[in-house]
Coordinates of C-alpha atoms (C1' of nucleotides) and ligand atoms in Angstrom, one line a residue:
Chain D
M1 CA 103.6 107.0 83.6
H2 CA 103.7 107.1 87.4
F3 CA 103.7 104.1 89.7
T4 CA 103.0 103.7 93.4
T5 CA 105.6 102.4 95.8
T6 CA 103.5 99.3 96.2
E7 CA 103.4 98.7 92.4
E8 CA 107.1 99.2 92.2
N9 CA 107.7 96.7 94.9
Y10 CA 105.7 94.1 93.0
I11 CA 107.6 94.7 89.8
K12 CA 110.9 94.4 91.6
A13 CA 109.9 91.2 93.4
I14 CA 108.8 89.7 90.1
Y15 CA 112.1 90.7 88.5
H16 CA 114.1 89.0 91.2
L17 CA 112.0 85.8 91.1
Q18 CA 111.9 85.4 87.3
Q19 CA 115.7 85.3 87.0
G20 CA 115.5 81.6 86.1
T21 CA 113.5 80.9 82.9
G22 CA 110.2 79.8 84.3
N23 CA 107.2 81.9 85.2
V24 CA 106.7 83.3 88.7
S25 CA 104.1 81.8 90.9
T26 CA 101.5 83.6 92.9
N27 CA 102.6 81.8 96.1
D28 CA 106.2 82.7 95.6
L29 CA 105.3 86.3 95.1
A30 CA 103.1 86.3 98.2
A31 CA 106.0 84.9 100.3
E32 CA 108.5 87.4 98.8
L33 CA 106.2 90.3 99.5
S34 CA 104.8 89.1 102.8
T35 CA 101.2 89.3 101.6
K36 CA 98.5 86.8 100.9
P37 CA 98.0 85.1 97.5
A38 CA 94.7 86.8 97.0
S39 CA 96.3 90.2 97.1
I40 CA 98.9 89.1 94.5
T41 CA 96.2 88.0 92.1
D42 CA 94.4 91.4 92.4
M43 CA 97.6 93.3 91.8
L44 CA 98.7 91.1 88.9
K45 CA 95.5 92.0 87.1
K46 CA 96.1 95.7 87.7
L47 CA 99.7 95.6 86.5
T48 CA 98.6 93.6 83.4
I49 CA 96.2 96.4 82.4
K50 CA 99.1 98.8 82.8
K51 CA 101.1 96.6 80.4
L52 CA 103.9 95.9 82.8
L53 CA 103.6 92.2 82.7
R54 CA 102.3 89.2 80.9
Y55 CA 99.9 87.2 83.0
E56 CA 97.5 84.4 82.4
R57 CA 95.4 83.1 85.2
Y58 CA 96.7 79.9 86.8
K59 CA 99.8 80.1 84.6
G60 CA 102.1 82.5 86.5
V61 CA 103.6 85.8 85.4
R62 CA 106.6 87.4 83.7
L63 CA 107.5 91.0 83.2
S64 CA 106.9 92.7 79.8
N65 CA 109.7 94.7 78.2
E66 CA 108.1 97.8 79.8
G67 CA 108.1 96.0 83.2
E68 CA 111.6 94.9 82.9
K69 CA 112.7 98.4 82.1
L70 CA 111.0 99.7 85.2
A71 CA 112.4 96.9 87.3
L72 CA 115.9 97.8 86.2
A73 CA 115.4 101.4 87.0
I74 CA 114.3 100.5 90.5
V75 CA 117.2 98.1 91.0
R76 CA 119.6 100.8 89.7
K77 CA 118.3 103.3 92.3
H78 CA 118.4 100.7 95.1
R79 CA 122.0 99.7 94.4
L80 CA 123.2 103.2 93.8
W81 CA 121.8 104.4 97.1
E82 CA 123.4 101.4 98.8
Y83 CA 126.7 102.4 97.3
F84 CA 126.2 106.0 98.5
L85 CA 125.2 105.0 102.0
V86 CA 128.3 102.8 102.4
N87 CA 130.9 104.8 100.6
T88 CA 129.8 108.4 101.2
L89 CA 127.8 108.2 104.5
E90 CA 129.9 105.4 106.0
F91 CA 127.1 103.0 106.8
G92 CA 128.0 99.4 107.3
W93 CA 127.1 97.1 104.4
D94 CA 124.7 95.3 106.6
E95 CA 122.5 98.3 107.5
V96 CA 121.8 99.8 104.1
H97 CA 119.2 97.5 102.7
E98 CA 116.2 98.8 104.6
V99 CA 117.0 102.4 103.8
A100 CA 117.5 101.7 100.2
E101 CA 114.1 100.0 100.1
E102 CA 112.7 103.5 100.8
L103 CA 115.1 105.5 98.7
E104 CA 114.6 103.4 95.5
H105 CA 111.1 104.9 95.2
I106 CA 112.2 108.5 94.9
S107 CA 111.1 109.5 91.4
S108 CA 113.5 112.2 90.2
K109 CA 115.4 111.1 87.2
K110 CA 117.9 113.9 87.6
L111 CA 118.6 112.8 91.1
V112 CA 119.7 109.3 90.0
E113 CA 121.9 110.6 87.2
Q114 CA 123.6 113.2 89.4
L115 CA 124.1 110.7 92.1
D116 CA 125.6 108.2 89.7
L117 CA 127.9 111.0 88.4
F118 CA 128.9 112.0 92.0
L119 CA 129.7 108.4 92.9
G120 CA 131.8 107.9 89.8
Y121 CA 129.6 105.5 88.0
P122 CA 130.2 102.5 90.3
K123 CA 129.6 99.1 88.7
F124 CA 128.8 97.0 91.8
D125 CA 126.9 97.7 95.0
P126 CA 128.3 96.9 98.4
H127 CA 127.0 93.3 98.2
G128 CA 128.7 92.6 94.9
D129 CA 125.6 93.0 92.9
P130 CA 125.9 94.8 89.6
I131 CA 124.4 98.3 89.2
P132 CA 122.4 98.8 86.0
D133 CA 123.5 101.9 84.0
S134 CA 121.0 104.5 82.8
Q135 CA 120.2 102.2 79.8
G136 CA 119.5 99.2 82.1
R137 CA 122.8 97.5 81.1
M138 CA 124.9 95.9 83.8
A139 CA 128.2 94.1 84.1
V140 CA 128.0 90.4 84.2
Q141 CA 127.8 88.9 87.7
Q142 CA 131.1 88.4 89.3
Q143 CA 131.7 84.7 89.7
I144 CA 133.9 84.0 92.7
N145 CA 135.6 80.8 93.4
L146 CA 134.1 79.3 96.5
I147 CA 137.5 79.0 98.1
D148 CA 137.7 82.9 97.9
L149 CA 134.3 83.6 99.3
A150 CA 134.4 85.6 102.5
L151 CA 132.8 84.4 105.7
D152 CA 129.1 84.8 106.3
I153 CA 128.3 86.1 102.8
P154 CA 125.2 84.5 101.4
A155 CA 126.0 83.0 98.0
E156 CA 124.6 80.7 95.4
V157 CA 126.4 78.1 93.4
C158 CA 126.2 79.1 89.8
S159 CA 128.8 77.0 88.0
V160 CA 131.1 74.0 88.4
G161 CA 134.8 73.8 87.3
S162 CA 134.4 70.4 85.6
Q163 CA 131.9 68.0 84.3
S164 CA 133.5 64.9 85.6
T165 CA 131.5 61.9 86.9
E166 CA 133.6 62.0 90.0
L167 CA 132.7 65.6 90.8
L168 CA 129.0 64.9 90.1
E169 CA 129.1 62.0 92.5
I170 CA 130.5 63.9 95.5
L171 CA 128.2 66.9 94.8
K172 CA 125.2 64.7 94.8
H173 CA 126.3 63.1 98.1
K174 CA 126.9 66.4 99.7
Q175 CA 123.6 67.7 98.3
L176 CA 125.3 70.5 96.4
G177 CA 124.4 71.7 93.0
I178 CA 123.7 74.7 90.8
G179 CA 121.4 77.0 92.7
T180 CA 122.4 75.7 96.1
K181 CA 122.5 78.6 98.6
L182 CA 125.2 78.6 101.2
E183 CA 127.6 80.6 103.4
V184 CA 131.2 79.9 104.4
K185 CA 131.4 79.6 108.2
R186 CA 135.1 78.7 108.8
K187 CA 138.3 78.3 106.9
F188 CA 141.0 75.9 108.1
S189 CA 144.4 76.9 107.2
F190 CA 145.9 73.5 107.9
D191 CA 144.5 71.9 104.8
H192 CA 142.5 74.8 103.3
S193 CA 139.3 73.0 103.8
I194 CA 136.2 75.1 104.6
E195 CA 133.1 74.7 106.6
I196 CA 129.9 75.7 104.7
K197 CA 126.3 76.0 105.9
M198 CA 123.2 75.4 103.7
K199 CA 119.8 76.4 104.9
S200 CA 118.0 73.8 106.9
L201 CA 121.0 71.4 106.9
P202 CA 123.8 70.9 109.4
A203 CA 127.2 72.6 108.5
I204 CA 129.5 70.4 106.6
T205 CA 133.2 70.5 105.7
I206 CA 134.5 70.3 102.2
S207 CA 138.0 69.9 100.9
Q208 CA 140.1 72.5 99.2
Q209 CA 139.9 70.6 95.9
L210 CA 136.1 70.5 96.0
A211 CA 135.8 74.2 97.0
Q212 CA 138.1 75.2 94.1
S213 CA 135.8 73.5 91.6
L214 CA 132.7 75.4 92.6
F215 CA 131.9 79.0 91.6
V216 CA 129.4 81.1 93.4
K217 CA 127.8 84.5 93.1
T218 CA 126.7 86.6 96.1
I219 CA 123.0 86.5 96.5
S220 CA 121.0 89.5 95.4
N221 CA 118.6 89.8 98.2
D222 CA 119.9 93.3 97.4
Chain S
M1 CA 105.7 105.8 116.4
H2 CA 105.5 105.7 112.6
F3 CA 103.6 108.2 110.5
T4 CA 102.5 108.0 106.9
T5 CA 103.7 110.5 104.2
T6 CA 100.3 112.0 104.2
E7 CA 100.2 112.5 108.0
E8 CA 103.7 114.1 107.8
N9 CA 102.6 116.5 105.1
Y10 CA 99.7 117.6 107.2
I11 CA 102.0 118.2 110.2
K12 CA 104.4 120.2 108.2
A13 CA 101.7 122.3 106.6
I14 CA 100.3 123.1 110.0
Y15 CA 103.8 124.0 111.2
H16 CA 104.3 126.5 108.4
L17 CA 100.9 128.0 108.8
Q18 CA 101.0 128.4 112.6
Q19 CA 104.1 130.6 112.6
G20 CA 102.0 133.6 113.6
T21 CA 100.3 133.2 117.0
G22 CA 96.8 132.3 116.0
N23 CA 95.3 128.9 115.3
V24 CA 95.3 127.4 111.8
S25 CA 92.0 127.3 109.9
T26 CA 90.6 124.3 108.1
N27 CA 90.3 126.4 104.9
D28 CA 93.9 127.6 104.9
L29 CA 95.1 124.0 105.4
A30 CA 92.9 122.8 102.5
A31 CA 94.4 125.5 100.3
E32 CA 98.0 124.7 101.4
L33 CA 97.6 120.9 100.8
S34 CA 95.4 121.2 97.7
T35 CA 92.6 119.2 99.3
K36 CA 89.0 119.9 100.3
P37 CA 88.1 121.1 103.8
A38 CA 86.2 117.9 104.5
S39 CA 89.3 115.9 104.1
I40 CA 91.1 118.2 106.5
T41 CA 88.6 117.7 109.2
D42 CA 88.9 114.0 109.0
M43 CA 92.6 114.0 109.3
L44 CA 92.6 116.6 112.1
K45 CA 90.6 114.1 114.2
K46 CA 92.9 111.3 113.4
L47 CA 96.0 113.3 114.3
T48 CA 94.4 114.5 117.5
I49 CA 94.0 110.9 118.6
K50 CA 97.6 110.4 117.9
K51 CA 98.4 113.4 120.2
L52 CA 100.2 115.4 117.5
L53 CA 97.9 118.4 117.8
R54 CA 95.4 120.3 119.8
Y55 CA 92.2 120.7 117.9
E56 CA 88.7 121.7 118.9
R57 CA 85.9 121.7 116.3
Y58 CA 85.2 125.0 114.7
K59 CA 88.1 126.5 116.6
G60 CA 91.1 125.7 114.4
V61 CA 94.3 123.7 115.3
R62 CA 97.8 124.0 116.7
L63 CA 100.6 121.5 117.0
S64 CA 101.2 119.8 120.3
N65 CA 104.8 119.6 121.6
E66 CA 104.9 116.1 120.0
G67 CA 103.7 117.5 116.8
E68 CA 106.1 120.3 116.7
K69 CA 109.0 117.9 117.3
L70 CA 107.9 115.9 114.4
A71 CA 107.4 119.0 112.2
L72 CA 110.9 120.1 113.0
A73 CA 112.3 116.7 112.2
I74 CA 110.6 116.8 108.7
V75 CA 111.7 120.4 108.0
R76 CA 115.3 119.4 109.1
K77 CA 115.3 116.5 106.6
H78 CA 113.7 118.7 103.8
R79 CA 116.3 121.4 104.2
L80 CA 119.3 119.1 104.6
W81 CA 118.3 117.3 101.4
E82 CA 118.0 120.6 99.6
Y83 CA 121.5 121.6 100.7
F84 CA 122.8 118.2 99.6
L85 CA 121.1 118.5 96.2
V86 CA 122.5 121.9 95.5
N87 CA 126.0 121.6 97.1
T88 CA 126.8 117.9 96.4
L89 CA 124.8 117.0 93.4
E90 CA 124.9 120.4 91.7
F91 CA 121.2 121.0 91.3
G92 CA 120.0 124.6 90.8
W93 CA 118.4 126.0 93.8
D94 CA 115.2 126.3 91.9
E95 CA 114.8 122.6 91.1
V96 CA 115.3 121.0 94.6
H97 CA 112.0 121.6 96.3
E98 CA 110.0 118.9 94.6
V99 CA 112.6 116.3 95.2
A100 CA 113.0 117.3 98.8
E101 CA 109.3 116.9 99.2
E102 CA 109.8 113.2 98.6
L103 CA 113.1 112.8 100.4
E104 CA 111.9 114.4 103.6
H105 CA 109.8 111.3 104.3
I106 CA 112.6 108.8 104.4
S107 CA 112.5 107.5 107.9
S108 CA 116.1 106.4 108.8
K109 CA 117.4 108.5 111.7
K110 CA 121.0 107.4 111.0
L111 CA 120.6 108.6 107.4
V112 CA 119.8 112.1 108.5
E113 CA 122.6 112.3 111.1
Q114 CA 125.2 110.9 108.7
L115 CA 124.0 113.3 105.9
D116 CA 124.3 116.2 108.3
L117 CA 127.8 115.1 109.3
F118 CA 128.8 114.6 105.6
L119 CA 127.5 118.1 104.7
G120 CA 129.4 119.7 107.6
Y121 CA 126.4 120.7 109.7
P122 CA 125.1 123.5 107.5
K123 CA 123.0 126.1 109.2
F124 CA 120.9 127.4 106.2
D125 CA 119.4 125.7 103.2
P126 CA 119.9 127.0 99.6
H127 CA 116.9 129.4 100.1
G128 CA 118.3 130.9 103.2
D129 CA 116.0 129.1 105.6
P130 CA 117.5 127.8 108.8
I131 CA 118.1 124.0 109.2
P132 CA 117.0 122.6 112.6
D133 CA 119.7 120.6 114.3
S134 CA 119.1 117.1 115.7
Q135 CA 117.5 118.7 118.8
G136 CA 115.2 120.9 116.7
R137 CA 117.1 124.1 117.4
M138 CA 117.8 126.5 114.6
A139 CA 119.7 129.7 114.0
V140 CA 117.6 132.8 114.0
Q141 CA 116.3 133.9 110.7
Q142 CA 118.7 136.1 108.7
Q143 CA 117.3 139.5 108.5
I144 CA 118.5 141.2 105.3
N145 CA 118.2 144.9 104.7
L146 CA 115.8 145.4 101.8
I147 CA 118.5 147.5 100.0
D148 CA 120.7 144.3 99.9
L149 CA 118.0 141.9 98.7
A150 CA 118.9 140.3 95.4
L151 CA 116.5 140.5 92.4
D152 CA 113.5 138.2 92.1
I153 CA 113.9 136.6 95.6
P154 CA 110.6 136.3 97.3
A155 CA 110.8 138.0 100.7
E156 CA 108.7 139.1 103.5
V157 CA 109.0 142.3 105.6
C158 CA 109.8 141.3 109.1
S159 CA 111.0 144.4 110.9
V160 CA 111.4 148.2 110.4
G161 CA 114.4 150.3 111.2
S162 CA 112.5 153.0 113.1
Q163 CA 109.2 153.6 114.8
S164 CA 108.8 157.2 113.6
T165 CA 105.5 158.6 112.6
E166 CA 107.0 159.7 109.3
L167 CA 108.0 156.2 108.4
L168 CA 104.6 154.9 109.4
E169 CA 102.9 157.4 107.2
I170 CA 104.8 156.5 104.0
L171 CA 104.5 152.7 104.7
K172 CA 100.8 153.0 105.1
H173 CA 100.5 155.0 101.8
K174 CA 102.6 152.5 99.9
Q175 CA 100.6 149.6 101.5
L176 CA 103.8 148.2 103.1
G177 CA 104.0 146.6 106.5
I178 CA 105.2 143.7 108.6
G179 CA 104.3 140.6 106.7
T180 CA 104.1 142.2 103.3
K181 CA 105.5 139.8 100.7
L182 CA 107.5 141.3 97.9
E183 CA 110.3 140.9 95.4
V184 CA 112.9 143.4 94.1
K185 CA 112.6 143.8 90.4
R186 CA 115.1 146.5 89.5
K187 CA 117.8 148.6 91.2
F188 CA 118.7 152.1 89.9
S189 CA 122.3 153.0 90.5
F190 CA 121.6 156.7 89.8
D191 CA 119.9 157.3 93.2
H192 CA 119.9 153.7 94.6
S193 CA 116.2 153.6 94.5
I194 CA 114.6 150.2 93.9
E195 CA 111.5 148.9 92.1
I196 CA 109.5 146.3 94.1
K197 CA 106.6 144.1 93.3
M198 CA 103.9 143.0 95.7
K199 CA 101.5 140.3 94.7
S200 CA 98.3 141.7 93.0
L201 CA 99.6 145.2 93.0
P202 CA 101.5 147.2 90.3
A203 CA 105.2 147.5 90.8
I204 CA 106.3 150.6 92.7
T205 CA 109.6 152.4 93.2
I206 CA 110.9 153.3 96.7
S207 CA 113.8 155.4 97.7
Q208 CA 117.1 154.4 99.1
Q209 CA 116.2 155.9 102.4
L210 CA 113.0 153.9 102.7
A211 CA 114.6 150.6 101.5
Q212 CA 117.3 151.0 104.1
S213 CA 114.7 151.2 106.9
L214 CA 113.1 147.9 106.0
F215 CA 114.3 144.4 106.9
V216 CA 113.2 141.4 105.1
K217 CA 113.6 137.6 105.3
T218 CA 113.5 135.3 102.4
I219 CA 110.3 133.4 102.3
S220 CA 110.2 129.8 103.4
N221 CA 108.1 128.2 100.8
D222 CA 111.0 125.9 101.5
Chain N
dA1 C1' 91.5 57.1 86.1
dC2 C1' 90.1 58.7 90.3
dT3 C1' 90.9 60.8 94.5
dT4 C1' 93.4 63.9 97.3
dA5 C1' 96.2 67.8 98.0
dT6 C1' 98.0 72.2 96.5
dT7 C1' 97.7 76.4 94.1
dT8 C1' 95.2 80.0 92.5
dT9 C1' 91.2 82.8 91.9
dT10 C1' 86.8 84.9 93.3
dA11 C1' 83.6 87.1 96.5
dG12 C1' 82.9 90.1 100.1
dA13 C1' 84.7 93.0 103.8
dC14 C1' 87.8 96.6 105.8
dA15 C1' 91.1 100.7 106.7
dA16 C1' 93.2 104.9 104.7
dA17 C1' 92.6 109.0 102.4
dT18 C1' 89.9 111.3 99.5
dC19 C1' 85.6 113.5 97.3
dT20 C1' 80.6 115.7 96.8
dA21 C1' 76.6 117.3 98.8
dA22 C1' 74.0 118.5 102.7
dA23 C1' 73.8 120.1 107.5
dT24 C1' 75.6 122.8 111.2
dT25 C1' 78.1 126.4 113.4
dT26 C1' 80.3 130.8 113.5
dA27 C1' 80.9 135.4 111.6
dA28 C1' 79.3 139.5 109.1
dA29 C1' 75.8 142.6 107.6
dT30 C1' 71.9 145.1 107.7
Chain H
dA1 C1' 68.2 141.1 116.5
dT2 C1' 67.5 138.9 112.3
dT3 C1' 69.1 137.7 108.1
dT4 C1' 72.8 136.5 105.0
dA5 C1' 77.2 134.7 104.1
dA6 C1' 81.3 132.1 105.0
dA7 C1' 83.6 128.4 107.3
dT8 C1' 83.4 124.0 109.1
dT9 C1' 81.7 119.6 110.0
dT10 C1' 78.9 115.3 109.0
dA11 C1' 77.1 111.7 106.0
dG12 C1' 77.7 108.8 102.3
dA13 C1' 80.4 107.2 98.4
dT14 C1' 85.0 106.0 95.9
dT15 C1' 89.8 104.2 95.2
dT16 C1' 93.8 101.6 96.7
dG17 C1' 95.7 97.8 98.8
dT18 C1' 94.8 94.5 101.8
dC19 C1' 92.5 90.4 104.3
dT20 C1' 89.5 85.9 105.1
dA21 C1' 86.7 82.3 103.6
dA22 C1' 84.9 79.8 99.9
dA23 C1' 85.1 78.1 95.1
dA24 C1' 87.6 76.6 91.0
dA25 C1' 91.6 74.9 88.6
dT26 C1' 95.8 72.4 88.5
dA27 C1' 99.1 69.0 90.2
dA28 C1' 100.2 64.8 92.8
dG29 C1' 99.4 60.1 94.5
dT30 C1' 97.7 55.8 94.2
Ligands
LIG301 MN1 119.5 95.8 99.3
LIG302 MN1 122.6 95.2 97.5
LIG303 MN1 111.6 123.3 99.7
LIG304 MN1 114.2 125.5 101.2

DNA sequence: ACTTATTTTTAGACAAATCTAAATTTAAAT
DNA sequence: ATTTAAATTTAGATTTGTCTAAAAATAAGT
């Protein structure tokens, strides 16, 4: 079965948005793909007929097994090309995404496998995101301690180091929690406190102790 | 200015067909692109507005300077990618064309330049066709003596080693001339004669003397 | 529970690239 | 110079992916 670039972009967008457990909403997809909700609905119907996803009107959408297989193949290509661009062609890691958005749609199976071989079967792309292997399997996401996160890398809190009431209290007060997206802006060597920035909030400083109890993963905006 | 994959394919097809001096006909383009003449006419109008070609109805078409620049950029990408596939990813030279047909439309300028650098600025692709440099310049086509042409390589007669009446006579009789497309099928070590095959004609044998007076170039069906 | 707001879907339109069938222009043949 | 044939262009229709505006369904607020 062959799919258009547009169809593949929809499948990949759904894949990224469905990582939580819930269904993906039409509006979220429209935002992700920079189109209008009406266009999303049309395409969802089309992709449902092609058996790539399970969709019920007004109830959101999830990928079928078929769809997830396709999504992983595209993500695999995207991240392998990013690795190639950075490690072989000496691109900066901040300039590869756009190019990979095009390269991920090249269809040759042999190309992907030979590229993977040539690169030495890398496990993570330049942004720290895992590269699916030819079977769609990938290494578990690296969880980095927030204290070790490099400056200006978008990340998302994915686990906490303790369940204590005291930790919960301070997290609530600072508006931090599982899923919070942030970047580290400064690190102070005096007391190892760090300054972090969350979207649409002023930067705040958190202590070494607090930072050490938070684990983050780099964000796969790929 | 940005162009669609389809537009680029038209430009490249016109480039390949206009290598002689005449204008390119609608029918020839339709055959080359596997579309119908009516579709060609529509697209020619569109590309004329975009100043990529000079077209007058019923009179055929040629690329403008703009169009030729674009064509050379696409051919450059196509042949660089072919070189990459064969020399870096260990493809066979017979399995790269289809893939390069897709890769030639990736738009990143930096990608092409870095790829060229990585490959060491190759001058010819795996089929012997010259690779345009970043300015669109390319090495002159290798002219191989027919006696040295390897078996089963499609080639085209591009010059003769003498202007003698005698040579002309035998060429005419064997239906050989400038532009004749052929492949060498066998080489006989006894007298160094060779058996050649021209499309839609039975194979014929020509002498060492005749073969030595013909020069061919490998055919750029890219 | 009822009203309002938000989300989602439908209906109808549009641009890109293609096709078929018919009309027009150019070329070839008598 | 007509007639015939071939090449090319036009006219009208189709498919894909998108849009706007209006209708329908769901969620939120009181
Ligand atoms: Mn990316
Ligand atoms: Mn990435
Ligand atoms: Mn080729
Ligand atoms: Mn080639």
